[in-house]
Coordinates of C-alpha atoms and ligand atoms in Angstrom, one line a residue:
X59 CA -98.6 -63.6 -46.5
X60 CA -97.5 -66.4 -48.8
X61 CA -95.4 -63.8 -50.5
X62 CA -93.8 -62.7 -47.6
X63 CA -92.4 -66.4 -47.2
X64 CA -91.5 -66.4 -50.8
X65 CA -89.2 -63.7 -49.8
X66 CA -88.9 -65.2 -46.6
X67 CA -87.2 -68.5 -48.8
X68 CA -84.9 -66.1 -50.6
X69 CA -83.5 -64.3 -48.0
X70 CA -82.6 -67.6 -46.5
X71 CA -80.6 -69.0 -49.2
X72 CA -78.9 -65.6 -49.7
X73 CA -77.5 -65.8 -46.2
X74 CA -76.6 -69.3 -46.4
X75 CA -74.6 -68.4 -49.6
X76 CA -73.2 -65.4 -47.7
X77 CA -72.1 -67.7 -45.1
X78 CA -70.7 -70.4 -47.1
X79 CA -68.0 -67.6 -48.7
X80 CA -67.3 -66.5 -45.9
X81 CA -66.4 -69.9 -45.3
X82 CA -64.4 -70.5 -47.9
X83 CA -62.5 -67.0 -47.4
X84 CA -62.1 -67.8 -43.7
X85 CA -60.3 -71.4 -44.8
X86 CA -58.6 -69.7 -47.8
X87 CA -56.4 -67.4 -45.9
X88 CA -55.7 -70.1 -43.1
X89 CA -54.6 -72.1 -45.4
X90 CA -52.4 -68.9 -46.9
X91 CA -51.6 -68.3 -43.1
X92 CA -50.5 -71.5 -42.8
X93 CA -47.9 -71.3 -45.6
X94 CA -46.7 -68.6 -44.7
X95 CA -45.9 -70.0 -41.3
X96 CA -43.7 -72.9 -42.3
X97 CA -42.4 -70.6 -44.5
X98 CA -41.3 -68.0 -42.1
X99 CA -41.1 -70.8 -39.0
X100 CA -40.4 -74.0 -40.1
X101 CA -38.3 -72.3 -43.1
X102 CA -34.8 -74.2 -41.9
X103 CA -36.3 -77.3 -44.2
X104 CA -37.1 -75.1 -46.8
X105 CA -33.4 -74.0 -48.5
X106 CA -33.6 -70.2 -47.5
X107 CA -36.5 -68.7 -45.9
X108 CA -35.1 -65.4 -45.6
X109 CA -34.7 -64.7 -49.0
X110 CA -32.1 -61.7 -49.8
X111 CA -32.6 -58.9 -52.5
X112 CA -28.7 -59.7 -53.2
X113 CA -28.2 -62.6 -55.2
X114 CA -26.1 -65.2 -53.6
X115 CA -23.3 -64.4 -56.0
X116 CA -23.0 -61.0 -54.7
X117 CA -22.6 -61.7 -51.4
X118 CA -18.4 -61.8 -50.2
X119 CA -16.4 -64.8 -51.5
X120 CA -14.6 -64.5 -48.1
X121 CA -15.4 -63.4 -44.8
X122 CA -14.7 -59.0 -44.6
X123 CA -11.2 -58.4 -43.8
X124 CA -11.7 -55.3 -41.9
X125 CA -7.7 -54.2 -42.2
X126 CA -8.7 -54.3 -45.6
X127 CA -11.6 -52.2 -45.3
X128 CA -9.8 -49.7 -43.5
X129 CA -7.1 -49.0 -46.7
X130 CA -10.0 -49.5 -49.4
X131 CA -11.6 -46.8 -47.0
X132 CA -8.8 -44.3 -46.8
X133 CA -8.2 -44.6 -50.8
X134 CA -11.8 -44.4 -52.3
X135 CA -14.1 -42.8 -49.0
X136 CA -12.4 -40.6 -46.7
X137 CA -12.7 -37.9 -48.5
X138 CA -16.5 -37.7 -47.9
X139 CA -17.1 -39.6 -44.7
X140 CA -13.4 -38.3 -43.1
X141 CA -10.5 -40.1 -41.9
X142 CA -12.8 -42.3 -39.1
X143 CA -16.4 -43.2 -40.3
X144 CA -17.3 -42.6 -37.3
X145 CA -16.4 -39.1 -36.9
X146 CA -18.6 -38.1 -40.6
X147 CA -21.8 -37.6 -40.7
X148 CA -23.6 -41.6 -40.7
X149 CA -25.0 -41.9 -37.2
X150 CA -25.0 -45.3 -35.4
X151 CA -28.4 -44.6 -35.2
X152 CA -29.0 -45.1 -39.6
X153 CA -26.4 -47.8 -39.1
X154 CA -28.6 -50.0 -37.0
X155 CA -31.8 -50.1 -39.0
X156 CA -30.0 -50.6 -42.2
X157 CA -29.0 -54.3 -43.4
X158 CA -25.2 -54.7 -45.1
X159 CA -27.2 -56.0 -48.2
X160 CA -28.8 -52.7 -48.5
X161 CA -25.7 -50.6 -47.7
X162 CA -23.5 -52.5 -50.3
X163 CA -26.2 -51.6 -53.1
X164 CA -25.4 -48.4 -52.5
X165 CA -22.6 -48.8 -52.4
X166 CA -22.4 -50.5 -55.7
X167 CA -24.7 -48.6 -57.4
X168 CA -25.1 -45.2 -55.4
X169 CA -28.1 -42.9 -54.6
X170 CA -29.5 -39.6 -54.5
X171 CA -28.3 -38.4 -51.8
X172 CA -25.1 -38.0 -52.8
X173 CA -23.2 -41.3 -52.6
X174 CA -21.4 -42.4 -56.0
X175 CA -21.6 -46.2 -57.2
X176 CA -18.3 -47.8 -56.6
X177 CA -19.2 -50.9 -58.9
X178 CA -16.9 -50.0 -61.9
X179 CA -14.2 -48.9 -59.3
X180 CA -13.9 -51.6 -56.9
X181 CA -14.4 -55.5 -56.9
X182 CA -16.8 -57.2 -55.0
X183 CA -14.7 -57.9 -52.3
X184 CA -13.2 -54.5 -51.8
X185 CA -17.1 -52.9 -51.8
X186 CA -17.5 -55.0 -48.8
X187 CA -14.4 -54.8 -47.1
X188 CA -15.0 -51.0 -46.9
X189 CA -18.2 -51.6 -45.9
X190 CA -18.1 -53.9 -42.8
X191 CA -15.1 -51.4 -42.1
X192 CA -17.3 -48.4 -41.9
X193 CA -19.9 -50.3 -40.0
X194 CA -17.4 -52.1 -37.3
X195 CA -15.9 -48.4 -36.7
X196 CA -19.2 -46.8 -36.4
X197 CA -21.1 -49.7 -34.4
X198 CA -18.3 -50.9 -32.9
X199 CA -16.5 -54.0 -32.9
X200 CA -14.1 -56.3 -30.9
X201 CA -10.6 -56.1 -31.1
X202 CA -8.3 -59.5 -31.4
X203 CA -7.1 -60.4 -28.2
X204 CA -8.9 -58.0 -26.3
X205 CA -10.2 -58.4 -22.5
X206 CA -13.6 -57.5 -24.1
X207 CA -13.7 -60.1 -26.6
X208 CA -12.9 -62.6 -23.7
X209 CA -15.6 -61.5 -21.5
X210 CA -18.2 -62.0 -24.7
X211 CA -16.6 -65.1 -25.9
X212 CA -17.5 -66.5 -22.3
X213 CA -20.9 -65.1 -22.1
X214 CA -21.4 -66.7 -25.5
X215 CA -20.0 -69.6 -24.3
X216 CA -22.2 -70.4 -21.4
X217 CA -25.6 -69.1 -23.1
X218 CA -25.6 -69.9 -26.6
X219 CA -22.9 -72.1 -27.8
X220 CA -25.4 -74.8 -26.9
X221 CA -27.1 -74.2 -29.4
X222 CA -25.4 -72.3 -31.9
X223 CA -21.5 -73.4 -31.5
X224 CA -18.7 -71.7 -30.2
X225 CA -18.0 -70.4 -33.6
X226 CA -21.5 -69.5 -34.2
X227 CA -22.4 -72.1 -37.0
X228 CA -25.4 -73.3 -35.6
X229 CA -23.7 -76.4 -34.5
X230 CA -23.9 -76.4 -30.8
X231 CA -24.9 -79.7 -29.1
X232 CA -28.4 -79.0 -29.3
X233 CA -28.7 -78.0 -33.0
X234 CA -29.9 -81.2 -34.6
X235 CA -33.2 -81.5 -32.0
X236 CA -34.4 -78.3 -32.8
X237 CA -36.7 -77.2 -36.1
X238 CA -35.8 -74.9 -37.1
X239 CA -32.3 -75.4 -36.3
X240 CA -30.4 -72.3 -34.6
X241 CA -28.9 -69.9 -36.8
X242 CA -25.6 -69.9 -38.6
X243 CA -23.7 -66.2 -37.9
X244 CA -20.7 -67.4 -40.9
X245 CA -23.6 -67.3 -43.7
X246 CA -23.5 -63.9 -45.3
X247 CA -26.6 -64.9 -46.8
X248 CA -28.6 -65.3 -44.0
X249 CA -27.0 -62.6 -41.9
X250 CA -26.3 -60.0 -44.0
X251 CA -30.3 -59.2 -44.7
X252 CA -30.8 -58.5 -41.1
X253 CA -30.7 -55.1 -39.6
X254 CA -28.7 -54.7 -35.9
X255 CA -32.2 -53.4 -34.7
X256 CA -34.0 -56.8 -35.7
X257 CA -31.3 -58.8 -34.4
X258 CA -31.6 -56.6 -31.1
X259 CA -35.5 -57.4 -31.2
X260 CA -35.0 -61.0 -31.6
X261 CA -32.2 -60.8 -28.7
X262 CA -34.8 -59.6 -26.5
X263 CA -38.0 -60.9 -26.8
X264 CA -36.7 -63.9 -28.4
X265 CA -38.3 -66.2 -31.8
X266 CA -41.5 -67.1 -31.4
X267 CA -42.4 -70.9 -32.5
X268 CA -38.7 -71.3 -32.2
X269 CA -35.7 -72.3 -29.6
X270 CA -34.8 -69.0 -29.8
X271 CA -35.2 -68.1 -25.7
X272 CA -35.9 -64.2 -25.1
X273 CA -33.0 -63.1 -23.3
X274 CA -34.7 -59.7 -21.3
X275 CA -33.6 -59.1 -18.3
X276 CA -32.1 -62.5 -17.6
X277 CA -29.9 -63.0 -14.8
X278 CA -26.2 -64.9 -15.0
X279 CA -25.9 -65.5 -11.5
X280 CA -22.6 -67.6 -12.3
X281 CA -20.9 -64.7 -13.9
X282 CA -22.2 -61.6 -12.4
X283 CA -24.6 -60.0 -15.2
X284 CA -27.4 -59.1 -16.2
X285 CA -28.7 -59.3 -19.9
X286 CA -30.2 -56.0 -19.9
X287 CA -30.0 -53.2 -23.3
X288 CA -26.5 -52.7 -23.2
X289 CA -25.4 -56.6 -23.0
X290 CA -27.9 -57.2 -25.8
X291 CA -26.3 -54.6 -28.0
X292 CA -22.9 -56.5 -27.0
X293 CA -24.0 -59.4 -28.2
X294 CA -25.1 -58.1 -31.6
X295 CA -22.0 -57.2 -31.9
X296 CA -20.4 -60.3 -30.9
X297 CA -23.0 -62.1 -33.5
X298 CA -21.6 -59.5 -36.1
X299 CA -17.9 -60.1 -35.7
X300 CA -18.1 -64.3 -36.5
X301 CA -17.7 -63.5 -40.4
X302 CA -14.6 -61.0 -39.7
X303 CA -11.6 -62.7 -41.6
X304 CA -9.5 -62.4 -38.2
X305 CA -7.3 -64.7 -38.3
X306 CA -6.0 -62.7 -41.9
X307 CA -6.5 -59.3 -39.6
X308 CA -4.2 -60.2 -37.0
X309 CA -1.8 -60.6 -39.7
X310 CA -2.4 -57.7 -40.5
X311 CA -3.0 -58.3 -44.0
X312 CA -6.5 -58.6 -45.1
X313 CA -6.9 -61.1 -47.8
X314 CA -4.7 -59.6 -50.2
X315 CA -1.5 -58.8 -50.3
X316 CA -2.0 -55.1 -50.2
X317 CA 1.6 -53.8 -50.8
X318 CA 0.9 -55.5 -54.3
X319 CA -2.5 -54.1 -54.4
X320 CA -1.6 -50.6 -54.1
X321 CA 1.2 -51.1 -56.8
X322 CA -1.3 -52.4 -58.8
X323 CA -3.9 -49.0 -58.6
X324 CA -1.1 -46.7 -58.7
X325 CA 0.2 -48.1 -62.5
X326 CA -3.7 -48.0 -63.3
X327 CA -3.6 -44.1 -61.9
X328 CA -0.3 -43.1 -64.3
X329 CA -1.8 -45.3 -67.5
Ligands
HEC152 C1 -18.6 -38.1 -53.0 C2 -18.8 -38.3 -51.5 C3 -18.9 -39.8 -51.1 C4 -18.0 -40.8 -51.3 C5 -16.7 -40.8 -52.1 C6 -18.5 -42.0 -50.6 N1 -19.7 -41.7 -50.0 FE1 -20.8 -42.9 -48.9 N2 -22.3 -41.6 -48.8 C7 -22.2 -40.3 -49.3 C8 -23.5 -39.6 -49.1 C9 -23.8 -38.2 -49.5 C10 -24.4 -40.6 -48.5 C11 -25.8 -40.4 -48.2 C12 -26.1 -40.2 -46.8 C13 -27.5 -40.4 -46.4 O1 -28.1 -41.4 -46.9 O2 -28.0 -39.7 -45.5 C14 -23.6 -41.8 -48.3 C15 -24.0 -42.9 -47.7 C16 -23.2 -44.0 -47.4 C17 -23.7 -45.1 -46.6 C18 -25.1 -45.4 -46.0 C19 -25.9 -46.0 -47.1 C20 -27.3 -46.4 -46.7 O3 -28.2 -46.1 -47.4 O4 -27.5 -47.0 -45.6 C21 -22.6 -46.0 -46.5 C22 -22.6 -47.3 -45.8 C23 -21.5 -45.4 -47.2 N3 -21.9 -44.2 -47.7 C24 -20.3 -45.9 -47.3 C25 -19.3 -45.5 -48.2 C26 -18.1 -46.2 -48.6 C27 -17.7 -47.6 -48.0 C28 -17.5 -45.4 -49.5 C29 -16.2 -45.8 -50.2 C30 -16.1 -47.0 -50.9 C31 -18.2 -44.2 -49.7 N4 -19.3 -44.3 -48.9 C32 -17.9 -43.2 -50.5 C33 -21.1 -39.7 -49.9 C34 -20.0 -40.4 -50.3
HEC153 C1 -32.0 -73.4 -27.1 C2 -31.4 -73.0 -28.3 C3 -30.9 -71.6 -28.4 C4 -30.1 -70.8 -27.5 C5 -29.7 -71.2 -26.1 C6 -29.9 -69.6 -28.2 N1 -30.4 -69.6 -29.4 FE1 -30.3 -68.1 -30.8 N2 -31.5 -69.1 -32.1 C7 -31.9 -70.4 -31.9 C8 -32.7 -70.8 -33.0 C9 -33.3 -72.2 -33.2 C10 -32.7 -69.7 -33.9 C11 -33.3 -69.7 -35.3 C12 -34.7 -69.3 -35.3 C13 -35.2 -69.1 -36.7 O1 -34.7 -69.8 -37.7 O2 -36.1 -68.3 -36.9 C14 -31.9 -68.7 -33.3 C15 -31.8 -67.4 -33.8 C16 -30.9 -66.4 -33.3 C17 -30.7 -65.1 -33.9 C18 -31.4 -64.5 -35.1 C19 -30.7 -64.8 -36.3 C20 -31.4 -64.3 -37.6 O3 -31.0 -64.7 -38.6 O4 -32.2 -63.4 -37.5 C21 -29.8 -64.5 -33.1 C22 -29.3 -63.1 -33.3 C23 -29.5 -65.4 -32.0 N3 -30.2 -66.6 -32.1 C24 -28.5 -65.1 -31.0 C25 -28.4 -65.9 -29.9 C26 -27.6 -65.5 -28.7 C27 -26.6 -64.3 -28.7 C28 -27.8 -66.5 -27.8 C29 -27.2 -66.5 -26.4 C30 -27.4 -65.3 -25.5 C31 -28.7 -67.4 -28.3 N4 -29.1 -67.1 -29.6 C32 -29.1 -68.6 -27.6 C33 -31.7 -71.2 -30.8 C34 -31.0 -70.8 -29.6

């Protein structure tokens, strides 16, 4: 008998050990958990919570022109992906669940399947001119002046300039109360590593432990819509087309002055 408490003894303090690392595990990982909340949640203190692959001086020195886009297209990618991106053969589909940032890596530096790096071709700028190009075509896109862009400018307008400004920079009359503070569409940095899909899923079910409402199935009685798939997708486009240089599209001149441009690649062609 007095062995059997002996064990008895043991077996207690073995348990008590086992619950005191479980302890400590438990409070390890909320304390990890934690961290990793006010890093994902709180992150607007933090100076970028959404960390990019890219590094920041690889993301455009302006915003896209996508006139631009269109000639770097017809010079350097047509002849794979035809005269309209959105006739070849990427579907809008692979578009959506692929970030710029990811697309202009291969762009720079090509892949397997098939798609040649551009970097020793084509500056920064051009890489992503072409690029937002392909993906306005593709996805779709608003043009200047056009009863479309209106519409969205109103729905914007009356839902989220509140919060994040007219001209999407997170300036809207409610931006300084709110942590973290609403997003800024004009930072490639920020924007750029999203996907059209996540911004889709954040559209509709909203940011949790943020301002961010979920917009599903909300009703503008005002107006006369509804936010259901369709408007969502319309509004990731409208989020899209902020960093589009249009005021140099409407122009019609993209950021350079391309008549010089093209002079410029044909003497590099002869030499
Ligand atoms: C020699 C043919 C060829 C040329 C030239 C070419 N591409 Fe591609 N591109 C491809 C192939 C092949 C793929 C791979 C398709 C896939 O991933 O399924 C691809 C993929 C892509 C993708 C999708 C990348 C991804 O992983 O999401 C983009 C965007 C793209 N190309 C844009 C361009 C642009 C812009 C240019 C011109 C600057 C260009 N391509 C020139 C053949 C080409
Ligand atoms: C009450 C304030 C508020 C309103 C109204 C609001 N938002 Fe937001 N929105 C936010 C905040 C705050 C964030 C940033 C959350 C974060 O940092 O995770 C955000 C984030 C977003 C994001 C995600 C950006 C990213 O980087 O992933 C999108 C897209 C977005 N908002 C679009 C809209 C659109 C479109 C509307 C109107 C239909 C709207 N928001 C209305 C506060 C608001």
């Amino acid at each position: 008998m007095d062995i059997n408490t002996e064990k008895f003894k043991s077996m207690k303090q073995i348990i008590k050990l086992i619950i005191l690392i479980s302890f400590f595990t438990v409070s390890l990982s909320a304390v990890k958990a934690a961290e990793s909340y006010e890093k994902e949640v709180l992150g607007s203190s933090l100076v970028m919570p959404w960390e990019p692959k890219l590094a920041l001086n690889e993301f455009p020195s302006h915003d896209p022109s996508i006139e631009n886009g269109k000639w770097v297209y017809k010079q350097n990618c047509a002849q794979c992906h035809g005269d309209h991106p959105k006739d070849g053969f990427l579907s809008k589909k692979m578009m959506r669940a692929r970030s710029p940032e990811e697309q202009y890596e291969v762009i720079k530096n090509g892949n397997a399947k098939g798609m040649p790096g551009f970097k020793d071709k084509l500056s920064r700028d051009e890489m992503w001119d072409a690029l937002m190009y392909t993906r306005a075509e593709i996805l779709g896109y608003y043009k200047l002046n056009s009863d479309e862009l209106a519409k969205m400018s109103s729905i914007f307008g009356g839902n989220c300039a509140v919060c994040h400004g007219t001209r999407g920079h997170g300036d809207g009359n409610l931006h300084k109360a709110l942590k973290p503070m609403p997003a800024n569409f004009n930072m490639f940095e920020r924007l750029y590593t999203r996907t059209d899909n996540k911004l889709h899923k954040e559209l509709t079910h909203g940011i949790p432990w943020t301002a961010m409402p979920a917009w599903k199935n909300r009703i503008d009685f005002d107006q006369g819509y509804k936010f259901d798939e369709e408007m969502i997708w319309k509004l990731v486009r409208y989020v899209r087309q902020f960093g589009f240089s249009q005021e140099l599209d409407r122009l019609d001149l993209g950021r350079k002055n391309l008549e010089e441009y093209k002079k410029s690649l044909e003497t590099e062609n002869k030499g």
